[in-house]
PDB file of C-alpha atoms in Angstrom:
ATOM      1  CA  MET A 221     -13.696  41.497   3.682  1.00 47.00           C
ATOM      2  CA  ALA A 222     -14.617  38.866   6.278  1.00 47.00           C
ATOM      3  CA  ASP A 223     -16.404  36.810   3.593  1.00 47.00           C
ATOM      4  CA  ALA A 224     -13.280  36.826   1.379  1.00 45.00           C
ATOM      5  CA  THR A 225     -11.134  35.639   4.318  1.00 46.00           C
ATOM      6  CA  ALA A 226     -13.637  32.894   5.152  1.00 45.00           C
ATOM      7  CA  THR A 227     -13.715  31.750   1.517  1.00 45.00           C
ATOM      8  CA  GLN A 228      -9.901  31.736   1.360  1.00 47.00           C
ATOM      9  CA  SER A 229      -9.722  29.715   4.605  1.00 46.00           C
ATOM     10  CA  LYS A 230     -12.278  27.247   3.241  1.00 48.00           C
ATOM     11  CA  ASN A 231     -10.332  26.864  -0.019  1.00 47.00           C
ATOM     12  CA  THR A 232      -7.095  26.335   1.941  1.00 48.00           C
ATOM     13  CA  ALA A 233      -8.799  23.679   4.089  1.00 47.00           C
ATOM     14  CA  ILE A 234     -10.051  21.871   0.979  1.00 51.00           C
ATOM     15  CA  ALA A 235      -6.572  21.937  -0.553  1.00 54.00           C
ATOM     16  CA  ILE A 236      -5.026  20.325   2.554  1.00 89.00           C
ATOM     17  CA  GLU A 237      -6.253  16.791   2.111  1.00 91.00           C
ATOM     18  CA  HIS A 238      -4.863  13.446   1.064  1.00 93.00           C
ATOM     19  CA  GLN A 239      -6.279  11.246  -1.677  1.00 95.00           C
ATOM     20  CA  ILE A 240      -6.041   7.695  -0.369  1.00 96.00           C
ATOM     21  CA  VAL A 241      -6.673   4.314  -1.987  1.00 97.00           C
ATOM     22  CA  VAL A 242      -8.443   2.336   0.732  1.00 97.00           C
ATOM     23  CA  PHE A 243      -8.124  -1.446   0.932  1.00 97.00           C
ATOM     24  CA  ASP A 244      -8.902  -4.296   3.305  1.00 97.00           C
ATOM     25  CA  LEU A 245      -6.418  -6.662   4.840  1.00 96.00           C
ATOM     26  CA  ALA A 246      -7.185  -9.199   7.573  1.00 94.00           C
ATOM     27  CA  GLY A 247     -10.338  -7.377   8.647  1.00 93.00           C
ATOM     28  CA  GLU A 248      -8.634  -3.979   8.980  1.00 94.00           C
ATOM     29  CA  THR A 249      -8.756  -0.946   6.713  1.00 96.00           C
ATOM     30  CA  TYR A 250      -5.526   0.420   5.235  1.00 96.00           C
ATOM     31  CA  GLY A 251      -4.755   3.285   2.910  1.00 96.00           C
ATOM     32  CA  ALA A 252      -1.980   4.378   0.576  1.00 96.00           C
ATOM     33  CA  ASP A 253      -1.389   7.677  -1.170  1.00 95.00           C
ATOM     34  CA  ILE A 254      -3.036   7.557  -4.591  1.00 95.00           C
ATOM     35  CA  ASN A 255       0.048   9.120  -6.201  1.00 94.00           C
ATOM     36  CA  ALA A 256       2.037   5.950  -5.453  1.00 93.00           C
ATOM     37  CA  VAL A 257      -0.624   3.598  -6.885  1.00 95.00           C
ATOM     38  CA  ARG A 258      -0.023   2.717 -10.534  1.00 94.00           C
ATOM     39  CA  GLU A 259      -2.951   0.356 -11.042  1.00 96.00           C
ATOM     40  CA  ILE A 260      -5.137  -2.276  -9.430  1.00 97.00           C
ATOM     41  CA  VAL A 261      -5.409  -5.676 -11.102  1.00 97.00           C
ATOM     42  CA  ARG A 262      -7.230  -8.918 -10.428  1.00 97.00           C
ATOM     43  CA  MET A 263      -5.245 -11.786  -8.989  1.00 96.00           C
ATOM     44  CA  GLN A 264      -3.278 -13.721 -11.578  1.00 95.00           C
ATOM     45  CA  ALA A 265      -0.672 -16.449 -11.763  1.00 94.00           C
ATOM     46  CA  ILE A 266       2.411 -15.580  -9.733  1.00 95.00           C
ATOM     47  CA  THR A 267       5.756 -17.164 -10.593  1.00 94.00           C
ATOM     48  CA  ARG A 268       7.701 -18.091  -7.440  1.00 92.00           C
ATOM     49  CA  ILE A 269      11.284 -16.914  -6.998  1.00 86.00           C
ATOM     50  CA  PRO A 270      13.715 -19.240  -5.175  1.00 84.00           C
ATOM     51  CA  GLN A 271      15.311 -17.749  -2.044  1.00 81.00           C
ATOM     52  CA  ALA A 272      13.138 -14.640  -2.178  1.00 83.00           C
ATOM     53  CA  PRO A 273      12.351 -12.896   1.124  1.00 84.00           C
ATOM     54  CA  PRO A 274       9.418 -14.617   2.899  1.00 86.00           C
ATOM     55  CA  SER A 275       6.887 -11.871   2.132  1.00 87.00           C
ATOM     56  CA  ILE A 276       7.654 -11.940  -1.615  1.00 90.00           C
ATOM     57  CA  GLU A 277       5.230 -14.263  -3.372  1.00 93.00           C
ATOM     58  CA  GLY A 278       7.068 -14.055  -6.674  1.00 93.00           C
ATOM     59  CA  VAL A 279       6.702 -12.084  -9.882  1.00 94.00           C
ATOM     60  CA  ILE A 280       3.993 -11.317 -12.412  1.00 95.00           C
ATOM     61  CA  ASN A 281       4.192 -10.305 -16.044  1.00 94.00           C
ATOM     62  CA  LEU A 282       2.104  -7.181 -16.507  1.00 93.00           C
ATOM     63  CA  ARG A 283       1.989  -5.897 -20.083  1.00 89.00           C
ATOM     64  CA  GLY A 284       5.406  -7.360 -20.856  1.00 91.00           C
ATOM     65  CA  LYS A 285       7.155  -6.115 -17.722  1.00 91.00           C
ATOM     66  CA  VAL A 286       8.111  -8.306 -14.745  1.00 91.00           C
ATOM     67  CA  HIS A 287       7.048  -6.974 -11.327  1.00 92.00           C
ATOM     68  CA  PRO A 288       7.759  -8.463  -7.892  1.00 92.00           C
ATOM     69  CA  VAL A 289       4.649  -9.225  -5.811  1.00 94.00           C
ATOM     70  CA  MET A 290       4.525  -8.987  -2.021  1.00 93.00           C
ATOM     71  CA  ASP A 291       1.893 -10.561   0.218  1.00 93.00           C
ATOM     72  CA  LEU A 292       1.072  -7.804   2.709  1.00 93.00           C
ATOM     73  CA  ARG A 293      -0.335 -10.372   5.153  1.00 93.00           C
ATOM     74  CA  LYS A 294       3.083 -12.025   5.344  1.00 91.00           C
ATOM     75  CA  ARG A 295       4.912  -8.685   5.517  1.00 89.00           C
ATOM     76  CA  PHE A 296       2.753  -7.557   8.424  1.00 89.00           C
ATOM     77  CA  GLU A 297       2.927 -11.019  10.078  1.00 90.00           C
ATOM     78  CA  LEU A 298      -0.836 -11.532   9.826  1.00 92.00           C
ATOM     79  CA  ALA A 299      -2.636 -14.867   9.504  1.00 92.00           C
ATOM     80  CA  ALA A 300      -2.703 -16.356   6.006  1.00 89.00           C
ATOM     81  CA  SER A 301      -5.944 -16.260   4.052  1.00 89.00           C
ATOM     82  CA  GLU A 302      -7.380 -17.911   0.983  1.00 91.00           C
ATOM     83  CA  GLU A 303      -7.612 -15.895  -2.200  1.00 92.00           C
ATOM     84  CA  THR A 304     -11.152 -14.703  -2.961  1.00 94.00           C
ATOM     85  CA  LYS A 305     -12.906 -13.078  -5.897  1.00 96.00           C
ATOM     86  CA  ASP A 306     -12.244  -9.724  -4.184  1.00 97.00           C
ATOM     87  CA  SER A 307      -8.470 -10.263  -3.787  1.00 97.00           C
ATOM     88  CA  ARG A 308      -6.403  -7.790  -5.773  1.00 97.00           C
ATOM     89  CA  ILE A 309      -2.849  -6.863  -6.624  1.00 97.00           C
ATOM     90  CA  VAL A 310      -2.271  -3.166  -6.072  1.00 97.00           C
ATOM     91  CA  VAL A 311       0.706  -2.119  -8.189  1.00 96.00           C
ATOM     92  CA  VAL A 312       2.553   0.669  -6.415  1.00 94.00           C
ATOM     93  CA  ASP A 313       5.756   2.651  -6.788  1.00 89.00           C
ATOM     94  CA  ILE A 314       8.209   1.635  -4.046  1.00 83.00           C
ATOM     95  CA  GLY A 315      11.690   3.031  -4.274  1.00 74.00           C
ATOM     96  CA  GLU A 316      11.155   4.003  -7.913  1.00 78.00           C
ATOM     97  CA  GLN A 317      10.142   0.456  -8.829  1.00 85.00           C
ATOM     98  CA  ASP A 318       6.678  -0.940  -9.394  1.00 91.00           C
ATOM     99  CA  VAL A 319       5.779  -3.661  -6.901  1.00 93.00           C
ATOM    100  CA  GLY A 320       2.510  -5.573  -6.618  1.00 96.00           C
ATOM    101  CA  LEU A 321       0.907  -5.789  -3.172  1.00 96.00           C
ATOM    102  CA  ILE A 322      -1.624  -8.556  -2.529  1.00 97.00           C
ATOM    103  CA  VAL A 323      -4.622  -7.260  -0.561  1.00 97.00           C
ATOM    104  CA  ASP A 324      -7.962  -8.828   0.396  1.00 97.00           C
ATOM    105  CA  ALA A 325     -10.049  -6.197  -1.401  1.00 97.00           C
ATOM    106  CA  VAL A 326      -9.853  -2.623  -2.659  1.00 97.00           C
ATOM    107  CA  ALA A 327     -12.658  -0.509  -1.257  1.00 93.00           C
ATOM    108  CA  GLU A 328     -12.500   3.001  -2.690  1.00 93.00           C
ATOM    109  CA  VAL A 329     -10.551   6.215  -3.105  1.00 94.00           C
ATOM    110  CA  ASN A 330     -11.185   8.815  -0.409  1.00 94.00           C
ATOM    111  CA  ARG A 331     -10.203  12.434   0.080  1.00 94.00           C
ATOM    112  CA  ILE A 332      -9.204  12.663   3.718  1.00 94.00           C
ATOM    113  CA  PRO A 333      -8.711  16.091   5.322  1.00 94.00           C
ATOM    114  CA  ALA A 334      -5.278  16.513   6.882  1.00 93.00           C
ATOM    115  CA  ASP A 335      -6.850  17.372  10.237  1.00 93.00           C
ATOM    116  CA  ALA A 336      -8.517  13.921  10.301  1.00 94.00           C
ATOM    117  CA  ILE A 337      -5.091  12.237  10.334  1.00 94.00           C
ATOM    118  CA  GLU A 338      -3.074  11.664  13.487  1.00 93.00           C
ATOM    119  CA  PRO A 339       0.458  10.317  13.749  1.00 90.00           C
ATOM    120  CA  PRO A 340       0.621   6.750  15.075  1.00 86.00           C
ATOM    121  CA  SER A 341       1.040   6.469  18.832  1.00 81.00           C
ATOM    122  CA  PRO A 342       4.541   5.534  20.003  1.00 78.00           C
ATOM    123  CA  VAL A 343       2.842   2.892  22.173  1.00 74.00           C
ATOM    124  CA  VAL A 344       1.781   0.885  19.082  1.00 70.00           C
ATOM    125  CA  THR A 345       4.667   1.629  16.746  1.00 66.00           C
ATOM    126  CA  THR A 346       8.046  -0.050  16.745  1.00 65.00           C
ATOM    127  CA  SER A 347      10.918  -0.305  14.303  1.00 63.00           C
ATOM    128  CA  LYS A 348       8.957  -3.198  12.736  1.00 66.00           C
ATOM    129  CA  THR A 349       5.944  -0.930  12.101  1.00 73.00           C
ATOM    130  CA  ASP A 350       7.682   2.236  10.928  1.00 82.00           C
ATOM    131  CA  TYR A 351       5.755   1.895   7.652  1.00 87.00           C
ATOM    132  CA  ILE A 352       2.679   3.392   9.377  1.00 90.00           C
ATOM    133  CA  TRP A 353       2.683   7.168   8.858  1.00 91.00           C
ATOM    134  CA  GLY A 354      -0.737   7.957  10.267  1.00 93.00           C
ATOM    135  CA  ILE A 355      -4.184   6.894  11.404  1.00 94.00           C
ATOM    136  CA  ALA A 356      -7.144   8.557   9.700  1.00 95.00           C
ATOM    137  CA  LYS A 357     -10.503   8.954  11.378  1.00 93.00           C
ATOM    138  CA  PHE A 358     -12.845   9.109   8.423  1.00 85.00           C
ATOM    139  CA  ALA A 359     -16.542   8.292   7.920  1.00 83.00           C
ATOM    140  CA  ASP A 360     -16.831   6.348  11.186  1.00 87.00           C
ATOM    141  CA  GLN A 361     -13.810   4.178  10.403  1.00 90.00           C
ATOM    142  CA  MET A 362     -10.133   4.094  11.259  1.00 94.00           C
ATOM    143  CA  ILE A 363      -7.758   3.813   8.302  1.00 96.00           C
ATOM    144  CA  ILE A 364      -4.136   2.793   8.857  1.00 95.00           C
ATOM    145  CA  LEU A 365      -2.075   4.901   6.452  1.00 95.00           C
ATOM    146  CA  LEU A 366       1.014   3.263   4.969  1.00 94.00           C
ATOM    147  CA  ASP A 367       4.306   4.796   3.873  1.00 91.00           C
ATOM    148  CA  LEU A 368       4.877   2.493   0.904  1.00 89.00           C
ATOM    149  CA  ASN A 369       8.580   3.329   0.689  1.00 86.00           C
ATOM    150  CA  LYS A 370       9.026   1.673   4.103  1.00 84.00           C
ATOM    151  CA  VAL A 371       6.837  -1.389   3.481  1.00 83.00           C
ATOM    152  CA  LEU A 372       9.576  -3.255   1.615  1.00 75.00           C
ATOM    153  CA  SER A 373      13.176  -2.902   2.721  1.00 63.00           C
ATOM    154  CA  SER A 374      15.732  -1.907   0.115  1.00 59.00           C
ATOM    155  CA  ASP A 375      17.647  -5.142   0.871  1.00 61.00           C
ATOM    156  CA  ASP A 376      14.556  -7.216   0.049  1.00 61.00           C
ATOM    157  CA  LEU A 377      13.974  -5.249  -3.146  1.00 64.00           C
ATOM    158  CA  ASP A 378      17.637  -5.654  -4.157  1.00 64.00           C
ATOM    159  CA  ALA A 379      17.451  -9.435  -3.594  1.00 63.00           C
ATOM    160  CA  VAL A 380      14.334  -9.745  -5.754  1.00 61.00           C
ATOM    161  CA  ASN A 381      15.782  -7.552  -8.494  1.00 64.00           C
ATOM    162  CA  GLU A 382      18.937  -9.693  -8.563  1.00 67.00           C
ATOM    163  CA  GLU A 383      16.847 -12.849  -9.006  1.00 60.00           C
ATOM    164  CA  ILE A 384      14.798 -11.204 -11.768  1.00 62.00           C
ATOM    165  CA  ALA A 385      17.928  -9.946 -13.553  1.00 65.00           C
ATOM    166  CA  THR A 386      19.507 -13.401 -13.562  1.00 64.00           C
ATOM    167  CA  GLY A 387      16.270 -15.068 -14.647  1.00 63.00           C
ATOM    168  CA  ASN A 388      16.165 -17.324 -11.566  1.00 59.00           C
ATOM    169  CA  TYR A 389      12.383 -17.707 -11.483  1.00 54.00           C
TER     170      TYR A 389
END
């Protein structure tokens, strides 16, 4: 009976984990829930949108559909960087819309046990960083976990969608 309970506990522990797409940005490691990631594409030409929010680089045409693209460095107020061969656009679902996020590199997909994730400390979080839902301690690294629905404000998304709808790009 004890073996059955131990096996059940082990199976429950395995089931309580998060699958995270891990990427690099400005020398730090970030992660996003794999269920929100649609695809990862190489950098491509981005069409600028006039009067777009500062963190919005513009739009891309991906298989016939126009998607806004955000520079995460600008959104997080990090220093600008040159595009490299490792730079990627991670297309994610934000507010039921696909949005491209420019990152320095995509590292891997990890399964992170729930008990390896801690909520962010109130000392380091503010209303400007409410997009951080946790910090994972995994394989000798710290991964900042992002709530993608809070990365881009709904006002910013509405402004971009209005520009796309009117063809002002």
